[in-house]
Amino acid sequence: MIITFSILSAIAVISALLAVRLRNLVHATLTLMAFFVALAGLFILLMAEFLAAVQILVYVGAVGILILFAIMLTQQVTGNVKEHIEAHGALWGLAGATAVLLTLLLPAILKTALPLQPVVETIDPSVRALGLNLMAPYTIALQVIALLLTAALLGAVVIAISPEKSEEEKKS
Amino acid sequence: MTPINPDQLIVQLTQWALSFLDSYPLVAVLVAILLSTVPLIAVFPGCFAITTWLERKGLARIQNRIGPNRTGPLGILQPAADGIKMLLKEDIVPKTSDRLAHFLAPVVLMVPAFTILSVLPFNRNMIPAAVDTGVILFFALGSVSTLAVFMAGWSSRNKYSLLGGMRAIAQMVSYELPLVLSGVTVIMMTGSLDTTKIVAQQQLSEWIQSSNAGLQCLGQIIGWNVFTPWGFAGFLIFFVASLAEINRCPFDLPEADSEIVAGHLTEYSGFKYALFFMSEYVSAFAINGLSTTLFLGGWSGPNIRPPWSDDPNALLIPGFVWFFAKMFALMLVMIWIRGTLPRLRVDHLMGFAWKFLLPLAIMNIFVGGFYYYAPRWHGIPVVGWPIGFLVMYLSYECIGRLNRGPKTAQRVYHYAS
Amino acid sequence: MVPLHYYLVVSAILFFVGLLGVLTRRHAIIVLIGVEIMLNAANLNFIAFWRFGPNPDLLLGQLFTLFSIAIAGAEAAVGLALVIAVYRFYKTPDLEKMTSLHE
């Protein structure tokens, strides 16, 4: 268990680090996919199989592909960024992020008394219970999410449509 | 000693073999894993070899040729010859290519292709991985193959490869929606994502357990989802979308050899090409296996209880015979379609998925819901069946008519006439 | 069994990595990737707390993660559409060069 956990979390951290530090955008996206898959593995370790499947379906199958499409539409197809990649004040950014990690997150985790063992040893995989929850107590939330996704879909199409091209189409 | 059932022979043999390892639980787990995975890795490449030969012979028949006939009787050894040729070929990697991604692409394609086979029930008690979320796992891992195709196309540094890769992504992402939505109807009616439960729901257990041989046969068939209006429409949508999902004709735009050389496969040779080729066929088997499971009753087929057995679930013919028969039948239909239909244009392809299949699949979900709640007479859906069929037919007609473009004028031939 | 601390530490480190990507890179898409990593780190937290919590039968952590994944999908779609629209206007995906408000 601990070995699987260490391997998966090492893959997750290293590939996430590569995803934000690599110069080549397509490589960064591919390592991001590795990060998503490793995280799905961690979900399985935590006995959330359905969410692991959803994680792969949504992130690798949709979000990652979307990022690749965006790269193909904005950059040179090789994905190599020629200019330098650091933002102004990148060192301040590094310092800030490290400060957040070292002064806020880690102390909060290490100082709190957290359970070493899960309260319930085994959990039945329960897609059915998840569905029933979505249908009964969380119906409104589900509807709102559906509305949000529809709005996001329409919004994305409206934003990404190029205005010049549609005028050209009107002329022709 | 339990009585020997013909259909459970392999399962019983496995259990018998494992019973020797009772005192070594760790070894037993390892052996059990090997016993359920090694057959998959052994059987499906064999099926792949048979299918390539069948495809070459079948296409040759359709095109009025003979096909392979030099290697062995009827050219049956052609797959072996092909395999030897592929393995001995030099592995050429373009100089400017992205070596790591170029190397990883076939692996990323092959691993999910074999993994998704493990959620298919080949027979009663014969499923490599009995997971609660079988169908969603299948779709999730299946969507990884999109990424592999993109990696292959992008890393080759070849414009045709990149075009093929981008075409493949656009096509596979679009067709995944009708594919999943037509499967959703079955999941909704079964109330489970578990593939074994989906198969069990398609069998009429009272008829199967009766003493009449005819009823036993019929009970294995009559409950298939394809015989309901939503199941029939869903099966057709699923089949068409699965053709696009595995880049088969008439949706083979990513590797359209008359337009973009071989698409994402252009820069691959030797063993890597063989891996690509094999994983394409294995994922074709997997998706046909899933449509068999969802719509065609999985491993159930005309079958009777062996006369000597008193186990009410025992069957004479092993279920995997029917499973593979149905899978190969679907494969043959795919070969037939490849031999007879021309390739679609890119804009037609996208329009077909978004404007035709997707609304039809959503309509199908509503019809499924109506069928479920419609009143029945002695368990026979006297209301749901005709009305569901009518609604599906009308929506097919309406959506089809709405999709028809403006009428083009009769073409006038100035010189030909 | 792996204790809860370990999951939380991994999640904290992942959050840090995502923040690093947002704060130190100038390419708009990498910034979005950083945001995605941070969201995923939060999801890992939810799942870990659900698993170790007193009533996992209520599935609260899983439900929250499900909603958060859906929202992340919407966010990615709109964000990338914005990147493409901005790229069309400025002809660059570089966040440092989008300074028309500042001039």
XYZ file of C-alpha atoms in Angstrom:
692
model
C 0.000 0.000 0.000
C 2.632 2.487 1.090
C 4.823 1.489 -1.875
C 2.003 2.053 -4.376
C 1.189 5.332 -2.684
C 4.811 6.529 -2.846
C 5.217 5.599 -6.501
C 1.934 7.246 -7.520
C 2.537 10.415 -5.544
C 6.111 10.669 -6.837
C 4.801 10.379 -10.411
C 2.107 12.963 -9.641
C 4.477 15.529 -8.104
C 7.248 15.106 -10.679
C 4.911 15.240 -13.657
C 3.073 18.258 -12.239
C 6.404 20.011 -11.741
C 7.433 19.161 -15.303
C 4.047 20.334 -16.593
C 4.563 23.828 -15.224
C 8.308 24.052 -15.887
C 8.867 22.478 -19.318
C 9.670 24.829 -22.159
C 7.791 22.859 -24.772
C 4.054 23.334 -24.415
C 3.010 19.990 -25.887
C 5.437 18.165 -23.594
C 3.988 20.121 -20.696
C 0.485 18.972 -21.644
C 1.569 15.355 -22.031
C 3.155 15.373 -18.569
C -0.026 16.994 -17.284
C -1.902 13.938 -18.577
C 0.526 11.696 -16.665
C -0.286 13.773 -13.582
C -4.025 13.248 -14.102
C -3.572 9.498 -14.485
C -1.398 9.283 -11.351
C -4.035 11.208 -9.435
C -6.688 8.775 -10.669
C -4.474 6.024 -9.251
C -4.457 7.796 -5.881
C -8.263 7.985 -6.036
C -8.383 4.217 -6.535
C -6.131 3.782 -3.501
C -8.689 5.820 -1.569
C -11.468 3.497 -2.857
C -13.141 6.037 -5.106
C -13.125 3.978 -8.325
C -15.949 5.859 -9.972
C -14.202 9.190 -9.474
C -10.972 7.720 -10.847
C -12.823 6.722 -14.015
C -14.464 10.147 -14.206
C -11.086 11.797 -13.632
C -9.587 9.971 -16.622
C -12.697 10.475 -18.760
C -12.949 14.207 -18.103
C -9.357 15.300 -17.641
C -7.419 13.061 -20.031
C -10.247 12.628 -22.527
C -11.568 16.184 -22.588
C -9.576 18.871 -20.754
C -6.177 17.640 -21.939
C -7.368 17.343 -25.521
C -8.841 20.846 -25.261
C -5.481 22.221 -24.084
C -3.759 20.483 -26.998
C -6.258 22.062 -29.387
C -5.621 25.490 -27.872
C -1.866 25.015 -28.273
C -2.330 23.981 -31.895
C -4.443 27.098 -32.507
C -2.134 29.590 -30.816
C 1.488 28.465 -31.075
C 3.754 26.996 -33.640
C 2.866 23.353 -33.914
C 6.210 22.160 -32.574
C 5.151 23.598 -29.237
C 8.559 25.195 -28.656
C 8.476 28.629 -27.083
C 11.354 30.682 -28.400
C 11.309 33.699 -26.083
C 12.049 33.274 -22.451
C 9.351 31.747 -20.379
C 9.652 33.364 -16.996
C 7.221 36.070 -16.001
C 8.498 39.367 -14.597
C 9.252 38.835 -10.954
C 9.251 35.070 -11.283
C 11.531 34.899 -8.268
C 8.930 36.745 -6.209
C 6.392 34.220 -7.454
C 8.640 31.346 -6.357
C 9.165 32.995 -2.996
C 5.442 33.577 -2.546
C 4.485 30.024 -3.484
C 7.153 28.592 -1.197
C 5.987 30.835 1.595
C 2.419 29.594 1.137
C 3.622 26.001 1.243
C 5.975 26.355 4.195
C 4.067 28.748 6.412
C 0.434 27.944 5.667
C -0.131 24.476 4.257
C 2.521 22.251 5.813
C 2.306 23.604 9.382
C -1.467 23.363 9.271
C -1.270 19.718 8.239
C 1.530 18.711 10.572
C 0.170 20.462 13.663
C -3.339 19.045 13.413
C -4.050 15.682 14.976
C -5.298 13.692 12.029
C -6.542 10.103 11.979
C -3.908 7.532 11.056
C -6.493 4.906 10.147
C -9.739 5.378 8.266
C -12.770 5.011 10.504
C -14.413 2.506 8.171
C -12.017 -0.188 7.000
C -13.642 -1.179 3.715
C -16.154 0.713 1.642
C -18.475 -0.919 -0.832
C -18.073 0.680 -4.212
C -21.331 2.525 -4.520
C -22.088 4.148 -7.827
C -25.731 3.524 -7.067
C -25.601 5.482 -3.802
C -23.814 8.292 -5.608
C -26.540 8.407 -8.231
C -29.310 8.315 -5.633
C -27.639 11.198 -3.792
C -27.458 13.198 -6.995
C -31.136 12.517 -7.654
C -32.541 13.199 -4.208
C -30.707 15.673 -1.936
C -28.478 17.297 -4.546
C -30.868 17.644 -7.477
C -30.686 21.444 -7.437
C -26.895 21.349 -7.455
C -26.981 18.910 -10.369
C -29.341 21.156 -12.318
C -27.186 24.204 -11.605
C -24.098 22.327 -12.805
C -25.943 21.328 -15.972
C -26.938 24.957 -16.538
C -23.376 26.088 -15.855
C -21.967 23.588 -18.346
C -24.446 24.661 -21.019
C -23.625 28.318 -20.379
C -19.900 27.554 -20.482
C -20.335 25.676 -23.765
C -22.224 28.547 -25.380
C -19.878 31.122 -23.868
C -16.809 29.329 -25.123
C -18.248 29.126 -28.630
C -19.204 32.828 -28.603
C -15.821 33.923 -27.269
C -13.794 31.783 -29.620
C -15.716 32.614 -32.809
C -13.579 34.994 -34.809
C -15.470 38.228 -35.545
C -13.671 39.016 -38.819
C -14.433 35.653 -40.301
C -18.143 35.825 -39.599
C -18.302 39.198 -41.407
C -16.539 37.651 -44.348
C -19.119 34.923 -44.351
C -21.877 37.536 -44.346
C -20.374 39.240 -47.405
C -20.032 36.074 -49.424
C -17.016 -32.755 -6.196
C -19.262 -30.422 -8.082
C -20.859 -31.752 -11.286
C -19.083 -30.753 -14.440
C -20.919 -28.121 -16.487
C -19.728 -27.748 -20.056
C -20.084 -23.985 -20.010
C -18.259 -23.588 -16.706
C -15.445 -26.028 -17.534
C -12.725 -23.395 -17.707
C -13.920 -21.640 -14.563
C -14.015 -24.942 -12.675
C -10.562 -25.891 -13.950
C -9.197 -22.558 -12.764
C -10.761 -23.002 -9.340
C -9.415 -26.559 -9.147
C -5.925 -25.356 -10.048
C -6.120 -22.549 -7.503
C -7.307 -24.892 -4.768
C -3.796 -26.375 -4.609
C -2.445 -22.964 -3.637
C -4.781 -22.400 -0.706
C -1.919 -22.392 1.753
C 0.017 -19.726 -0.178
C -2.444 -16.819 -0.532
C 0.061 -14.434 -2.124
C 1.053 -16.964 -4.805
C -2.624 -17.765 -5.334
C -3.413 -14.114 -6.019
C -0.540 -13.855 -8.484
C -1.569 -17.058 -10.253
C -5.193 -15.895 -10.375
C -4.102 -12.607 -11.963
C -1.968 -14.472 -14.497
C -4.773 -16.917 -15.279
C -7.167 -14.089 -16.057
C -4.792 -11.838 -18.013
C -2.622 -14.234 -20.004
C -5.570 -15.679 -21.972
C -6.547 -12.133 -23.005
C -3.034 -11.385 -24.219
C -2.901 -14.737 -26.003
C -6.392 -14.953 -27.516
C -6.883 -11.470 -28.906
C -3.698 -11.248 -30.987
C -4.777 -14.625 -32.400
C -8.179 -13.155 -33.261
C -6.330 -10.209 -34.787
C -4.354 -12.536 -37.057
C -7.506 -14.355 -38.171
C -9.298 -11.060 -38.784
C -6.546 -9.604 -40.967
C -6.748 -12.706 -43.132
C -10.564 -12.560 -43.190
C -10.442 -8.873 -44.052
C -8.017 -9.384 -46.934
C -10.008 -12.295 -48.296
C -13.346 -10.548 -47.833
C -12.226 -7.280 -49.416
C -10.712 -9.229 -52.286
C -14.041 -11.025 -52.848
C -15.892 -7.681 -52.815
C -13.407 -6.192 -55.290
C -13.514 -9.278 -57.531
C -9.963 -10.363 -56.697
C -8.630 -13.528 -55.108
C -6.613 -12.064 -52.268
C -3.706 -13.764 -50.521
C -3.275 -17.259 -51.906
C 0.464 -18.042 -51.838
C 1.140 -18.690 -48.160
C -0.455 -21.946 -47.158
C -3.885 -23.200 -48.241
C -6.121 -20.210 -49.119
C -3.362 -17.913 -47.889
C -4.140 -18.755 -44.280
C -0.501 -18.284 -43.258
C -0.499 -14.706 -44.557
C -0.746 -13.156 -41.034
C 2.365 -15.079 -39.980
C 4.236 -13.885 -43.043
C 3.078 -10.327 -42.381
C 4.182 -10.559 -38.781
C 7.650 -11.831 -39.694
C 8.006 -9.078 -42.282
C 6.979 -6.402 -39.760
C 9.337 -7.628 -37.072
C 12.338 -7.879 -39.398
C 11.818 -4.422 -40.871
C 14.168 -1.628 -39.869
C 12.749 0.707 -37.262
C 13.080 4.146 -38.846
C 12.622 7.236 -36.693
C 12.663 10.617 -38.484
C 15.662 12.743 -37.551
C 13.669 15.774 -36.434
C 10.988 13.785 -34.637
C 10.299 14.037 -30.955
C 11.879 10.745 -29.988
C 10.263 10.122 -26.624
C 6.701 10.874 -27.740
C 7.300 8.973 -30.979
C 8.367 5.946 -28.968
C 5.625 6.204 -26.351
C 2.673 6.652 -28.724
C 2.231 2.960 -29.676
C 2.599 1.958 -26.026
C 0.013 4.488 -24.875
C -2.321 3.154 -27.563
C -1.786 -0.513 -26.775
C -2.047 -0.549 -22.983
C -5.640 0.823 -22.762
C -6.674 -1.293 -25.774
C -5.820 -4.449 -23.859
C -6.940 -3.136 -20.482
C -10.484 -2.395 -21.604
C -10.920 -6.032 -22.642
C -10.826 -6.983 -18.979
C -14.243 -5.518 -18.155
C -16.044 -7.646 -20.771
C -17.895 -10.731 -19.498
C -16.962 -13.579 -21.842
C -19.095 -16.151 -20.069
C -20.932 -16.659 -16.801
C -18.312 -16.130 -14.016
C -15.709 -15.454 -16.678
C -14.789 -11.790 -16.458
C -11.177 -10.782 -15.862
C -12.031 -7.730 -13.752
C -15.495 -7.693 -12.179
C -15.697 -4.028 -11.274
C -18.759 -2.072 -10.265
C -17.986 0.696 -12.763
C -17.256 -1.515 -15.783
C -18.841 0.495 -18.566
C -17.585 3.891 -17.433
C -14.095 2.422 -17.005
C -14.299 1.143 -20.568
C -15.193 4.573 -21.929
C -12.602 6.327 -19.755
C -9.722 4.123 -20.826
C -10.985 4.147 -24.391
C -10.688 7.937 -24.463
C -6.944 7.651 -23.755
C -6.403 6.284 -27.258
C -7.216 9.750 -28.649
C -4.142 11.023 -26.874
C -1.950 8.282 -28.344
C -3.061 9.124 -31.862
C -2.280 12.784 -31.253
C 1.152 11.889 -29.840
C 1.913 9.816 -32.925
C 0.791 12.543 -35.297
C 2.509 15.396 -33.502
C 5.813 13.716 -32.706
C 6.452 12.642 -36.306
C 7.084 16.245 -37.420
C 5.350 15.596 -40.696
C 2.490 17.711 -41.932
C 0.457 14.728 -43.071
C 0.943 13.054 -39.715
C -0.136 16.179 -37.872
C -3.191 16.575 -40.098
C -4.093 12.959 -39.452
C -3.610 13.392 -35.717
C -5.772 16.519 -35.548
C -8.456 14.883 -37.668
C -8.390 11.888 -35.359
C -8.794 14.013 -32.234
C -11.669 16.031 -33.654
C -13.417 12.897 -34.865
C -12.927 10.786 -31.761
C -13.977 13.541 -29.354
C -17.121 14.242 -31.382
C -18.177 10.633 -31.789
C -17.572 9.797 -28.157
C -20.759 11.694 -27.254
C -23.254 9.613 -29.274
C -21.307 6.491 -28.301
C -21.618 7.162 -24.578
C -25.176 8.495 -24.787
C -26.465 5.438 -26.633
C -24.790 3.287 -24.000
C -26.387 5.421 -21.275
C -29.850 4.183 -22.295
C -28.847 0.597 -21.536
C -27.241 1.621 -18.240
C -30.413 3.495 -17.334
C -32.638 0.489 -18.038
C -30.364 -1.933 -16.176
C -29.672 0.405 -13.300
C -26.065 -0.698 -13.144
C -22.693 0.031 -14.715
C -21.637 -3.553 -14.079
C -21.289 -5.485 -17.345
C -22.264 -8.828 -15.769
C -25.520 -7.313 -14.512
C -26.198 -5.831 -17.945
C -25.909 -9.322 -19.466
C -27.989 -10.909 -16.715
C -30.749 -8.356 -17.293
C -31.024 -9.518 -20.913
C -31.820 -13.104 -19.967
C -35.280 -14.287 -18.951
C -34.353 -16.440 -15.987
C -37.817 -18.064 -15.557
C -37.780 -19.338 -19.136
C -34.154 -20.479 -18.913
C -34.863 -22.414 -15.738
C -38.013 -24.057 -17.106
C -37.891 -27.656 -18.329
C -38.897 -26.956 -21.928
C -35.861 -26.915 -24.255
C -37.504 -24.475 -26.673
C -38.301 -22.049 -23.890
C -34.730 -22.372 -22.622
C -33.410 -21.423 -26.056
C -35.849 -18.577 -26.507
C -35.244 -17.193 -23.024
C -31.610 -16.649 -23.911
C -32.533 -14.582 -26.947
C -35.838 -12.782 -26.482
C -34.570 -10.401 -23.807
C -31.738 -8.892 -25.820
C -31.811 -5.123 -25.741
C -31.617 -4.950 -29.510
C -35.210 -6.249 -29.736
C -36.612 -3.164 -28.012
C -37.112 0.124 -29.870
C -34.578 2.023 -27.773
C -32.152 -0.879 -27.942
C -32.400 -1.160 -31.711
C -31.859 2.552 -32.271
C -29.159 2.593 -29.609
C -27.393 -0.350 -31.210
C -27.318 1.340 -34.612
C -26.064 4.631 -33.127
C -23.500 2.785 -31.043
C -22.281 0.781 -34.012
C -21.893 3.819 -36.278
C -20.184 5.827 -33.539
C -17.895 2.897 -32.745
C -16.856 2.752 -36.409
C -15.745 6.367 -36.073
C -14.184 5.800 -32.679
C -11.809 3.143 -33.988
C -11.175 4.987 -37.279
C -12.668 2.321 -39.514
C -14.142 2.925 -42.932
C -16.138 5.036 -43.817
C -14.722 7.207 -41.032
C -11.048 6.488 -41.696
C -10.139 10.126 -42.328
C -7.212 10.117 -39.874
C -5.406 7.587 -42.024
C -7.008 8.354 -45.376
C -4.321 6.948 -47.645
C -5.489 8.766 -50.758
C -5.363 12.189 -49.056
C -2.737 12.311 -46.335
C -0.440 9.296 -47.040
C -1.249 7.296 -43.896
C -2.072 10.040 -41.430
C -0.544 9.551 -38.033
C 1.007 6.242 -39.101
C 3.085 7.778 -41.909
C 6.392 7.871 -40.044
C 6.036 4.522 -38.292
C 7.627 1.336 -39.507
C 8.544 -2.109 -38.315
C 7.554 -3.196 -34.859
C 5.953 0.098 -33.804
C 3.713 0.039 -36.856
C 2.776 -3.540 -36.016
C 1.851 -2.428 -32.493
C -0.345 0.341 -33.890
C -1.993 -2.030 -36.301
C -2.625 -4.615 -33.618
C -3.995 -2.177 -31.059
C -6.382 -0.794 -33.643
C -7.793 -4.254 -34.196
C -7.819 -5.090 -30.495
C -9.775 -1.932 -29.735
C -12.125 -2.857 -32.578
C -12.674 -6.216 -30.862
C -13.133 -4.494 -27.532
C -15.744 -2.068 -28.774
C -17.576 -4.831 -30.666
C -17.442 -6.863 -27.477
C -18.990 -3.964 -25.607
C -21.784 -3.542 -28.135
C -22.364 -7.290 -27.908
C -22.567 -6.957 -24.134
C -24.791 -3.896 -24.119
C -27.202 -4.753 -26.914
C -26.771 -8.310 -28.166
C -27.070 -10.202 -24.904
C -23.374 -10.711 -24.238
C -22.596 -14.398 -23.930
C -26.211 -15.595 -24.124
C -27.357 -17.347 -27.260
C -29.560 -20.278 -28.300
C -28.592 -22.788 -25.691
C -30.114 -25.607 -23.611
C -29.407 -27.147 -20.265
C -27.345 -30.352 -20.518
C -29.670 -33.307 -19.802
C -27.411 -34.831 -17.130
C -27.094 -31.682 -15.065
C -29.487 -30.511 -12.354
C -27.892 -27.087 -11.937
C -30.620 -24.726 -13.261
C -27.991 -22.351 -14.692
C -25.886 -24.943 -16.509
C -25.685 -24.677 -20.293
C -24.597 -27.070 -23.004
C -22.645 -24.689 -25.223
C -20.093 -22.474 -23.439
C -21.157 -18.830 -23.482
C -17.896 -17.548 -24.882
C -18.626 -19.386 -28.138
C -21.655 -17.126 -28.624
C -19.740 -14.081 -27.432
C -16.957 -14.581 -29.955
C -19.446 -15.502 -32.683
C -21.300 -12.217 -32.202
C -18.063 -10.249 -31.956
C -16.783 -11.756 -35.203
C -20.140 -11.174 -36.889
C -19.882 -7.466 -36.041
C -16.291 -7.505 -37.284
C -17.449 -9.016 -40.585
C -20.068 -6.276 -40.933
C -17.267 -3.749 -40.444
C -15.246 -5.432 -43.211
C -18.300 -5.435 -45.446
C -18.846 -1.724 -44.815
C -15.194 -1.048 -45.558
C -15.517 -2.803 -48.886
C -18.644 -0.969 -49.980
C -18.843 2.567 -48.587
C -16.747 5.568 -49.698
C -15.018 7.818 -47.189
C -16.895 10.816 -45.739
C -15.806 14.431 -46.149
C -14.547 16.151 -42.981
C -17.442 18.613 -42.625
C -19.993 15.888 -43.353
C -18.328 13.744 -40.706
C -18.640 16.412 -38.010
C -22.171 17.356 -39.054
C -23.237 13.719 -38.935
C -22.055 13.359 -35.333
C -23.361 16.648 -33.941
C -26.503 17.217 -35.957
C -27.762 13.687 -36.516
C -26.402 11.067 -34.113
C -26.339 13.256 -31.004
C -30.005 14.434 -31.125
C -31.080 10.914 -32.023
C -29.158 9.490 -29.055
C -30.742 12.043 -26.698
C -34.187 11.229 -28.121
C -33.394 7.579 -27.504
C -32.847 8.252 -23.798
C -36.352 9.731 -23.553
C -37.831 6.777 -25.424
C -36.030 4.429 -23.051
C -37.518 6.228 -20.063
C -41.008 6.055 -21.582
C -40.604 2.336 -22.365
C -39.598 1.669 -18.781
C -42.671 3.321 -17.272
C -45.241 2.445 -19.954
C -47.980 0.043 -18.784
C -47.435 -3.642 -19.562
C -49.826 -6.499 -20.192
C -48.601 -9.709 -18.482
C -45.094 -8.293 -18.644
C -45.322 -7.662 -22.376
C -44.694 -4.013 -23.295
C -47.823 -3.635 -25.447
C -47.804 0.167 -25.111
C -44.125 0.936 -24.833
C -42.983 -1.058 -27.829
C -45.145 0.359 -30.634
C -45.131 3.922 -29.360
C -41.405 3.847 -28.673
C -40.765 2.453 -32.132
C -42.996 5.088 -33.718
C -41.315 7.937 -31.820
C -37.837 6.707 -32.753
C -38.826 6.296 -36.395
C -40.440 9.743 -36.544
C -37.468 11.432 -34.907
C -35.165 9.619 -37.312
C -37.215 10.949 -40.216
C -37.480 14.474 -38.796
C -33.815 14.839 -37.864
C -32.846 13.345 -41.196
C -35.037 15.811 -43.077
C -33.785 18.773 -41.041
C -30.245 17.762 -41.916
C -30.872 17.691 -45.636
C -29.217 20.754 -47.114
C -30.879 23.092 -49.633
C -31.697 21.339 -52.842
C -28.917 21.777 -55.354
C -29.871 22.606 -58.921
C -29.656 19.883 -61.503
C -26.104 19.883 -62.816
C -25.858 20.828 -66.472
C -23.089 19.203 -68.431
C -21.997 21.597 -71.158
C -19.697 19.351 -73.059
C -20.547 15.849 -72.008
C -24.050 15.683 -73.377
C -2.821 1.789 5.459
C -1.328 5.137 4.466
C -2.126 7.810 7.078
C -4.121 10.898 6.158
C -1.092 13.174 6.669
C 0.660 11.725 3.655
C -2.214 12.429 1.298
C -2.526 15.965 2.612
C 1.195 16.616 2.226
C 1.130 15.349 -1.356
C -1.893 17.511 -2.021
C -0.165 20.556 -0.475
C 2.911 20.003 -2.621
C 0.743 19.679 -5.718
C -1.033 22.901 -4.815
C 2.369 24.569 -4.442
C 3.432 23.303 -7.871
C 0.253 24.663 -9.440
C 0.744 28.023 -7.740
C 4.316 28.037 -8.987
C 3.070 27.565 -12.529
C 0.567 30.407 -12.203
C 3.032 32.826 -10.651
C 6.207 32.176 -12.590
C 5.241 31.441 -16.188
C 4.173 33.995 -18.737
C 2.380 31.732 -21.196
C -1.407 31.865 -20.794
C -1.914 28.130 -21.378
C 0.682 27.163 -18.776
C -1.091 29.425 -16.304
C -4.310 27.528 -17.020
C -2.457 24.244 -16.522
C -1.324 25.542 -13.130
C -4.921 26.331 -12.201
C -5.971 22.812 -13.209
C -3.240 21.308 -11.027
C -4.398 23.364 -8.040
C -8.002 22.242 -8.555
C -6.882 18.629 -8.717
C -4.883 19.005 -5.524
C -8.033 20.263 -3.811
C -9.955 17.264 -5.179
C -7.376 14.919 -3.683
C -7.960 16.607 -0.332
C -11.708 16.117 -0.583
C -11.373 12.440 -1.413
C -8.807 11.846 1.351
C -10.992 13.527 3.975
C -14.017 11.568 2.725
C -12.129 8.274 3.081
C -10.816 9.034 6.561
C -13.897 10.866 7.766
C -16.485 9.523 10.210
C -19.304 8.720 7.719
C -18.050 7.753 4.280
C -21.525 6.400 3.522
C -22.795 9.934 2.993
C -20.391 10.272 0.022
C -20.085 14.021 0.592
C -16.445 14.213 -0.473
C -17.094 12.213 -3.628
C -20.097 14.354 -4.544
C -18.159 17.555 -3.995
C -15.307 16.248 -6.129
C -17.764 15.278 -8.856
C -19.139 18.822 -8.936
C -15.677 20.290 -8.814
C -14.593 18.158 -11.783
C -17.618 19.391 -13.741
C -16.785 23.004 -12.879
C -13.142 22.443 -13.818
C -14.321 21.215 -17.201
C -16.385 24.372 -17.718
C -13.493 26.519 -16.512
C -11.066 24.875 -18.936
C -13.446 25.374 -21.876
C -14.073 29.055 -21.158
C -10.447 29.725 -20.210
C -9.046 28.221 -23.373
C -11.648 30.029 -25.491
C -10.469 33.270 -23.828
C -6.844 32.378 -24.575
C -7.714 31.850 -28.234
C -9.726 35.096 -28.426
C -6.926 37.088 -26.749
C -4.377 35.456 -29.020
C -6.349 36.603 -32.034
C -6.366 40.170 -30.762
C -2.788 40.528 -29.508
C -1.173 37.894 -31.769
C 0.630 36.535 -28.707
C -0.277 34.205 -25.848
C 2.204 36.040 -23.628
C 0.456 37.451 -20.579
C 3.182 40.087 -20.094
C 2.351 41.748 -23.392
C -1.373 42.174 -22.720
C -0.991 45.614 -21.210
C -3.503 47.851 -22.966
C -5.266 48.755 -19.700
C -1.968 49.769 -18.172
C -0.900 52.120 -20.963
